[in-house]
Coordinates of C-alpha atoms in Angstrom, one line a residue:
P3 CA -48.8 19.5 65.9
S4 CA -48.1 17.2 63.0
G5 CA -44.7 17.2 61.5
A6 CA -45.7 19.3 58.3
E7 CA -46.9 22.1 60.9
V8 CA -43.8 21.8 62.9
R9 CA -41.6 22.3 59.6
A10 CA -43.8 25.2 58.6
A11 CA -43.4 26.9 61.9
S12 CA -39.6 26.2 61.9
Q13 CA -39.5 27.6 58.4
H14 CA -41.5 30.6 59.5
A15 CA -39.2 31.2 62.5
A16 CA -36.0 30.8 60.2
D17 CA -37.5 33.4 58.1
D18 CA -38.4 35.9 60.8
L19 CA -34.7 35.5 62.4
G20 CA -33.2 36.2 58.9
R21 CA -35.5 39.4 58.5
R22 CA -34.7 40.3 62.1
R23 CA -30.8 40.1 61.4
S24 CA -31.3 42.2 58.3
V25 CA -33.1 45.2 60.2
D26 CA -30.2 44.8 62.7
R27 CA -27.8 45.3 59.8
F28 CA -29.6 48.3 58.5
T29 CA -29.8 49.7 61.8
R30 CA -26.0 49.5 62.5
D31 CA -25.4 51.0 59.0
L32 CA -28.0 53.9 59.8
A33 CA -26.1 54.8 63.0
R34 CA -22.7 54.7 61.2
A35 CA -24.1 57.1 58.5
T36 CA -25.5 59.2 60.8
A37 CA -22.2 59.5 62.7
R38 CA -20.4 60.1 59.5
A39 CA -23.0 62.8 58.5
D40 CA -22.3 64.6 61.9
D41 CA -18.7 64.7 61.2
A42 CA -19.2 66.0 57.6
R43 CA -21.2 68.8 58.9
Y44 CA -18.6 69.7 61.4
E45 CA -15.7 69.7 58.7
L46 CA -18.0 71.9 56.3
G47 CA -18.4 74.3 59.1
S48 CA -14.4 74.3 59.8
A49 CA -14.0 74.8 56.0
E50 CA -16.3 77.7 55.8
T51 CA -14.8 79.6 58.7
A52 CA -11.3 78.7 56.9
V53 CA -12.4 79.9 53.7
A54 CA -13.7 83.4 55.2
S55 CA -10.7 83.8 57.2
A56 CA -8.6 83.2 53.9
E57 CA -10.7 85.7 52.0
E58 CA -10.6 88.2 54.5
A59 CA -6.5 87.9 54.5
L60 CA -6.8 88.0 50.8
V61 CA -8.6 91.4 51.0
R62 CA -5.9 92.6 53.4
V63 CA -3.3 91.7 51.0
A64 CA -4.6 93.3 48.0
S65 CA -5.5 96.5 49.8
G66 CA -1.6 96.5 51.0
L67 CA -0.6 96.4 47.3
G68 CA -3.1 98.6 45.9
L69 CA -5.1 96.1 44.0
E70 CA -8.2 96.4 45.4
R71 CA -11.2 96.4 43.0
A72 CA -14.8 96.9 43.2
G73 CA -16.4 93.4 43.1
A74 CA -12.9 91.5 42.8
G75 CA -13.3 88.4 45.1
A76 CA -10.5 85.8 46.1
A77 CA -10.6 84.2 43.0
A78 CA -9.6 87.2 40.9
L79 CA -7.0 88.0 43.4
L80 CA -5.3 84.6 43.2
E81 CA -5.3 84.9 39.3
L82 CA -3.9 88.3 39.6
V83 CA -1.1 86.9 41.8
D84 CA -0.6 84.0 39.6
A85 CA 0.1 86.7 36.6
L86 CA 2.4 88.7 38.7
D87 CA 4.3 85.6 39.4
A88 CA 4.6 84.7 35.6
I89 CA 5.8 87.9 34.8
A90 CA 8.6 87.9 37.3
R91 CA 9.7 84.4 36.0
L92 CA 9.7 85.7 32.3
R93 CA 11.8 88.7 33.4
S94 CA 14.2 86.5 35.1
D95 CA 14.4 84.2 32.3
R96 CA 15.0 86.8 29.5
V97 CA 18.2 88.0 31.6
E98 CA 19.3 84.6 31.7
V99 CA 18.8 84.1 27.9
A100 CA 20.5 87.5 27.0
A101 CA 23.6 86.5 29.2
M102 CA 23.6 83.2 27.4
L103 CA 23.3 84.9 24.0
E104 CA 26.3 87.1 24.7
R105 CA 28.5 84.0 25.8
A106 CA 27.4 82.1 22.8
D107 CA 28.5 84.8 20.5
Q108 CA 31.7 85.2 22.2
A109 CA 32.2 81.3 21.6
A110 CA 31.1 81.5 18.2
A111 CA 33.9 84.2 17.3
R112 CA 36.4 82.2 19.0
Y113 CA 35.3 79.1 16.9
E114 CA 35.2 80.8 13.6
A115 CA 38.7 82.1 14.5
D116 CA 39.8 78.5 15.0
V117 CA 38.1 77.2 12.1
A118 CA 40.0 79.9 10.0
R119 CA 43.4 79.2 11.3
L120 CA 42.7 75.5 10.8
A121 CA 41.7 75.9 7.2
A122 CA 44.7 77.9 6.3
A123 CA 46.8 75.3 8.2
L124 CA 45.4 72.5 5.9
D125 CA 44.9 74.6 2.9
V126 CA 41.3 73.8 2.7
H127 CA 38.6 76.1 1.6
G128 CA 34.7 75.5 1.5
P129 CA 32.6 76.2 -1.6
P130 CA 33.4 79.4 -3.2
E131 CA 29.8 80.4 -3.1
L132 CA 29.6 80.3 1.0
A133 CA 30.4 83.7 2.2
P134 CA 32.8 83.8 5.3
T135 CA 29.9 83.9 7.7
H136 CA 29.0 81.7 10.7
G137 CA 27.0 79.2 8.0
G138 CA 30.0 79.3 5.7
H139 CA 32.4 78.4 8.7
I140 CA 30.0 75.6 9.8
A141 CA 30.0 74.3 6.0
L142 CA 33.8 74.4 6.1
V143 CA 34.2 72.6 9.3
A144 CA 31.8 69.8 8.3
A145 CA 33.9 69.3 4.8
L146 CA 36.9 69.5 7.1
G147 CA 35.6 66.8 9.3
D148 CA 34.5 64.6 6.7
E149 CA 37.9 64.5 4.8
L150 CA 39.7 64.2 8.0
R151 CA 37.5 61.2 9.1
A152 CA 37.9 59.8 5.5
S153 CA 41.7 60.2 5.8
L154 CA 41.7 58.6 9.2
D155 CA 39.9 55.7 7.8
R156 CA 42.0 55.3 5.1
A157 CA 45.1 55.4 7.5
H158 CA 43.6 52.7 9.8
E159 CA 43.0 50.4 7.0
R160 CA 46.3 50.9 5.6
D161 CA 47.9 50.5 9.0
A162 CA 45.7 47.1 9.4
R163 CA 46.6 45.7 5.9
R164 CA 50.2 46.4 6.6
R165 CA 49.9 44.6 9.8
R166 CA 48.1 41.7 8.4
A167 CA 50.6 41.5 5.6
D168 CA 53.5 41.6 8.0
E169 CA 51.9 39.0 10.1
A170 CA 51.2 36.7 6.9
R171 CA 54.7 37.2 6.0
S172 CA 56.1 36.1 9.3
A173 CA 53.7 33.4 9.4
L174 CA 54.7 32.1 6.0
V175 CA 58.5 32.4 6.8
R176 CA 57.8 30.2 9.8
R177 CA 56.1 27.4 7.8
L178 CA 58.4 27.6 4.9
E179 CA 61.4 27.3 7.2
A180 CA 59.8 24.1 8.5
V181 CA 59.2 22.7 5.0
P182 CA 62.2 20.8 3.2
R183 CA 61.1 22.7 0.0
S184 CA 61.2 26.2 1.2
R185 CA 63.4 27.7 -1.4
E186 CA 61.2 26.2 -4.3
L187 CA 58.2 27.2 -2.4
A188 CA 59.7 30.8 -2.0
E189 CA 60.5 31.1 -5.5
E190 CA 57.0 29.9 -6.6
L191 CA 55.5 32.3 -4.5
A192 CA 57.6 35.3 -6.1
S193 CA 56.8 34.1 -9.7
G194 CA 53.2 32.7 -9.3
D195 CA 50.1 34.1 -10.1
P196 CA 47.9 35.2 -7.2
G197 CA 44.6 35.1 -9.5
A198 CA 45.4 31.6 -10.3
W199 CA 45.7 30.8 -6.6
R200 CA 42.8 32.8 -5.6
V201 CA 40.5 30.7 -8.3
E202 CA 42.1 27.5 -6.9
Q203 CA 41.4 28.6 -3.1
E204 CA 38.0 29.2 -3.9
S205 CA 37.6 25.9 -5.6
L206 CA 39.3 24.1 -2.6
S207 CA 37.0 26.0 -0.3
R208 CA 34.1 24.7 -2.0
A209 CA 35.4 21.2 -2.2
L210 CA 36.1 21.7 1.7
E211 CA 32.3 22.8 2.6
T212 CA 31.1 19.9 0.5
A213 CA 33.7 17.4 2.3
E214 CA 32.3 19.2 5.6
A215 CA 28.7 18.5 4.8
R216 CA 29.4 15.0 3.7
H217 CA 31.4 14.7 6.7
D218 CA 28.5 15.8 8.9
E219 CA 26.1 13.3 7.0
L220 CA 28.5 10.5 7.7
V221 CA 28.7 11.3 11.4
K222 CA 24.9 11.3 11.5
E223 CA 24.7 8.0 10.0
V224 CA 27.5 6.6 12.3
R225 CA 25.4 8.0 15.3
D226 CA 22.1 6.5 13.7
A227 CA 24.1 3.3 13.1
E228 CA 25.4 3.1 16.6
R229 CA 21.8 4.0 18.2
E230 CA 20.6 0.9 15.9
L231 CA 23.4 -1.3 17.1
E232 CA 22.9 -0.3 20.8
Q233 CA 19.2 -1.1 20.3
L234 CA 19.8 -4.4 18.8
A235 CA 22.3 -5.3 21.4
Q236 CA 19.8 -4.7 24.0
S237 CA 16.9 -6.7 22.3
S238 CA 16.4 -10.4 22.2
E239 CA 16.5 -10.7 18.5
I240 CA 20.3 -11.3 18.6
A241 CA 20.1 -14.3 20.6
E242 CA 17.3 -15.7 18.3
R243 CA 19.4 -14.6 15.2
E244 CA 22.3 -16.4 16.7
I245 CA 20.2 -19.6 17.4
E246 CA 18.9 -19.5 14.0
R247 CA 22.6 -19.0 12.4
E248 CA 23.6 -22.0 14.3
R249 CA 20.5 -24.0 13.2
V250 CA 21.2 -22.8 9.4
A251 CA 24.8 -23.8 10.1
A252 CA 24.0 -27.3 11.0
D253 CA 21.4 -27.6 8.1
L254 CA 24.2 -26.4 5.7
A255 CA 26.8 -29.0 7.0
S256 CA 24.3 -31.7 6.7
A257 CA 23.0 -30.3 3.3
L258 CA 26.8 -30.5 2.3
E259 CA 27.4 -33.9 3.4
H260 CA 24.5 -35.1 1.6
Y261 CA 25.6 -33.3 -1.6
C262 CA 29.1 -34.8 -1.3
V263 CA 27.7 -38.2 -1.0
A264 CA 25.1 -37.5 -4.0
W265 CA 27.9 -35.9 -6.0
L266 CA 30.2 -39.0 -5.2
A267 CA 27.4 -41.4 -6.2
D268 CA 26.8 -39.5 -9.3
H269 CA 30.4 -39.4 -10.1
L270 CA 30.6 -43.1 -9.7
L271 CA 27.6 -43.8 -11.5
D272 CA 28.6 -41.5 -14.6
T273 CA 31.8 -43.3 -14.4
A274 CA 30.5 -46.6 -14.4
L275 CA 27.9 -45.5 -17.2
R276 CA 30.8 -44.4 -19.4
R277 CA 32.6 -47.6 -18.9
Y278 CA 29.8 -49.6 -19.7
E279 CA 28.9 -47.5 -22.9
R280 CA 32.5 -47.8 -23.7
E281 CA 32.7 -51.7 -23.2
R282 CA 29.1 -52.8 -23.6
Q283 CA 27.3 -50.5 -25.8
P284 CA 28.1 -52.4 -29.3
E285 CA 26.4 -55.7 -27.9
V286 CA 23.5 -53.6 -26.3
V287 CA 22.9 -51.6 -29.4
A288 CA 23.1 -54.7 -31.6
R289 CA 20.7 -56.6 -29.3
A290 CA 18.3 -53.7 -29.3
S291 CA 18.5 -53.3 -33.0
S292 CA 17.3 -56.9 -33.5
L293 CA 14.6 -56.3 -30.8
F294 CA 13.6 -53.0 -32.7
R295 CA 13.4 -54.6 -36.0
A296 CA 11.1 -57.3 -35.0
V297 CA 8.8 -55.1 -33.1
T298 CA 8.4 -52.9 -36.0
G299 CA 8.1 -55.5 -38.4
G300 CA 11.2 -54.4 -40.6
R301 CA 10.4 -50.9 -40.9
Y302 CA 13.5 -49.8 -39.1
V303 CA 16.3 -52.1 -40.0
D304 CA 19.0 -51.0 -37.5
L305 CA 20.2 -48.5 -34.6
V306 CA 23.4 -46.9 -34.7
T307 CA 25.2 -44.4 -32.6
R308 CA 26.3 -41.0 -33.8
A309 CA 29.5 -39.9 -32.1
D310 CA 29.8 -36.5 -33.7
A311 CA 26.3 -35.1 -32.6
E312 CA 27.0 -31.6 -31.4
S313 CA 23.6 -31.4 -29.3
S314 CA 24.6 -33.9 -26.9
T315 CA 28.1 -34.8 -24.7
R316 CA 27.3 -38.6 -25.4
P317 CA 26.7 -40.7 -28.5
E318 CA 23.5 -40.1 -29.8
L319 CA 21.2 -43.4 -31.0
V320 CA 19.3 -43.1 -34.4
A321 CA 17.2 -45.4 -36.1
L322 CA 17.7 -46.2 -39.7
D323 CA 14.5 -47.4 -42.0
A324 CA 14.6 -49.5 -44.7
A325 CA 15.4 -46.5 -47.2
G326 CA 18.6 -45.7 -45.1
T327 CA 17.3 -42.3 -43.5
A328 CA 18.8 -42.0 -40.1
L329 CA 15.9 -40.5 -37.4
D330 CA 16.6 -39.8 -33.9
A331 CA 14.3 -40.1 -31.0
G332 CA 12.6 -36.7 -31.4
S333 CA 11.7 -37.4 -34.9
L334 CA 9.8 -40.9 -34.2
S335 CA 6.2 -41.0 -33.3
R336 CA 5.2 -41.6 -29.5
G337 CA 4.6 -45.2 -29.8
T338 CA 7.6 -45.9 -31.7
A339 CA 9.9 -43.8 -29.6
E340 CA 8.5 -46.0 -26.7
Q341 CA 9.2 -49.2 -28.4
L342 CA 12.7 -48.2 -29.1
Y343 CA 13.6 -47.3 -25.4
L344 CA 11.6 -50.5 -24.4
C345 CA 14.0 -52.5 -26.7
L346 CA 17.0 -50.8 -25.4
R347 CA 15.9 -51.4 -21.9
L348 CA 15.3 -55.1 -22.6
A349 CA 18.8 -55.3 -24.3
L350 CA 20.3 -53.8 -21.2
A351 CA 18.5 -56.3 -18.9
S352 CA 19.8 -58.9 -21.0
S353 CA 23.2 -58.0 -20.9
F354 CA 23.5 -57.2 -17.2
A355 CA 22.1 -60.5 -16.5
R356 CA 25.1 -62.2 -18.4
T357 CA 27.9 -60.2 -16.9
A358 CA 26.6 -59.6 -13.5
A359 CA 23.2 -60.7 -12.0
T360 CA 19.8 -61.8 -13.1
L361 CA 17.1 -59.7 -11.7
P362 CA 13.5 -59.4 -12.3
I363 CA 12.2 -57.1 -15.1
V364 CA 9.1 -55.0 -13.9
L365 CA 6.9 -53.3 -16.8
D366 CA 3.7 -50.9 -16.0
D367 CA 1.4 -50.7 -19.0
V368 CA 4.1 -50.7 -21.6
L369 CA 1.8 -51.5 -24.4
V370 CA -1.1 -49.0 -23.9
N371 CA 0.2 -46.8 -26.6
F372 CA 0.7 -49.3 -29.3
D373 CA -1.5 -50.4 -32.2
P374 CA -2.4 -54.2 -32.2
A375 CA 0.1 -55.5 -34.4
R376 CA 3.2 -53.6 -32.6
A377 CA 1.5 -54.6 -29.2
A378 CA 1.6 -58.2 -30.2
A379 CA 5.4 -58.0 -31.3
V380 CA 6.4 -56.3 -28.3
A381 CA 4.6 -59.0 -26.2
R382 CA 6.8 -61.6 -28.0
A383 CA 10.1 -59.8 -27.3
V384 CA 8.9 -59.6 -23.7
V385 CA 7.9 -63.3 -23.7
E386 CA 11.7 -63.7 -25.5
A387 CA 13.1 -61.8 -22.5
A388 CA 11.5 -64.0 -19.8
E389 CA 12.8 -67.2 -21.0
T390 CA 16.2 -66.0 -19.1
Q391 CA 14.5 -63.6 -16.4
Q392 CA 11.3 -63.1 -14.6
V393 CA 9.2 -60.6 -16.0
V394 CA 6.4 -59.0 -13.9
A395 CA 3.8 -56.8 -16.2
F396 CA 1.2 -54.7 -14.6
T397 CA -1.9 -53.3 -16.5
C398 CA -5.3 -52.3 -15.9
H399 CA -6.2 -53.1 -19.3
P400 CA -8.1 -56.5 -20.0
H401 CA -7.3 -56.7 -24.1
L402 CA -3.6 -56.3 -23.1
V403 CA -3.8 -59.1 -20.5
E404 CA -5.4 -61.4 -23.5
V405 CA -2.2 -60.1 -25.6
L406 CA 0.4 -61.0 -23.2
R407 CA -1.6 -64.5 -22.6
R408 CA -1.4 -65.3 -26.3
A409 CA 2.2 -64.4 -26.5
A410 CA 3.1 -66.6 -23.4
C411 CA 1.0 -69.5 -23.0
G412 CA 2.4 -70.7 -19.6
A413 CA 2.0 -66.7 -18.1
R414 CA 0.7 -66.6 -14.7
V415 CA -2.1 -64.1 -14.5
V416 CA -2.9 -62.3 -11.0
D417 CA -5.9 -60.5 -10.3
L418 CA -5.1 -57.8 -7.8
P419 CA -8.0 -56.2 -5.5
A420 CA -9.2 -52.8 -6.5
S421 CA -7.4 -50.1 -5.2
R422 CA -9.3 -47.7 -2.7

């Protein structure tokens, strides 16, 4: 056979085997059910026999009691027996209840007599509308109980207050004995105002509550700070901060050293400048005045220092025109102010050359903001300075080269290569 046929046959055999197993289970279940049915039929026969015997016994009991009726079966007899049993129980209960009522009446009589004696002894009477009956005695006893409980409560409260007062007095006496000012405090207690003390106590209590709340907040803040400090102590940031602090300290020391050097140099220069201004300024100002007068073509005739100027810590230099009007550098035009500063520098260089050393003078496009007449006059002043000192003038304007060349015939012109 082929593989498909083998598989089909195997499947068919498996199905037959399953059906066979199902038939076997059904056969076993049928056998068990048959056995249970036989047992049930046997038990049913036994029960029927027992019922018949019970009915015969009941008939005999009913005949013996004279209760037999036509057509009465076992059920009717059973109901009759239950009714008789209930009647017997009720009769027994009635006897017991009668005895209980008799005992209750006796106890009520004794109770009312006791209440009457108690009321007479305490001189307490119930409401006048209540007759001396059982209910009236109950109301009277209730009133007596309420008043007695109230009295006991008041007595207990009074005793408790007396005990607290005694304890407080004893504690106060003990505390006062330990205080140097015990006599004064005792007198204050005797003559003080408890109401004011109570108000002060309430105020102090509120202040204490506020302080305690603030204390709790501060404790929380301290704990948070401790946790943060612990976290910082465990992190590597502290080492980094220490290194950074050392570096900043080193930078600060270096900066401080440079500052000290610069401050000392500034101080020395300022001292030298003040000395120079004090000793050499008249000569420099006179030379600058001569140069400025020549440069401006006589428009400004002199330069003077104004020592009473409020806007400066040093004497202020002003220019006097032909009419005698004084103008400071801020009131001059840009070109005239530059000419003034150039004349001052040429005068300073000439004075320094005579007193100290002859140094070259370097000028960078000093004529660019001047008109042709002023440019020619400044060029002549530069040439005059070049008679005693070397002058190097830079310019990117060809016409200024010609101005300087005409002023100084022997000047050397050097063409520099174009800048990149």
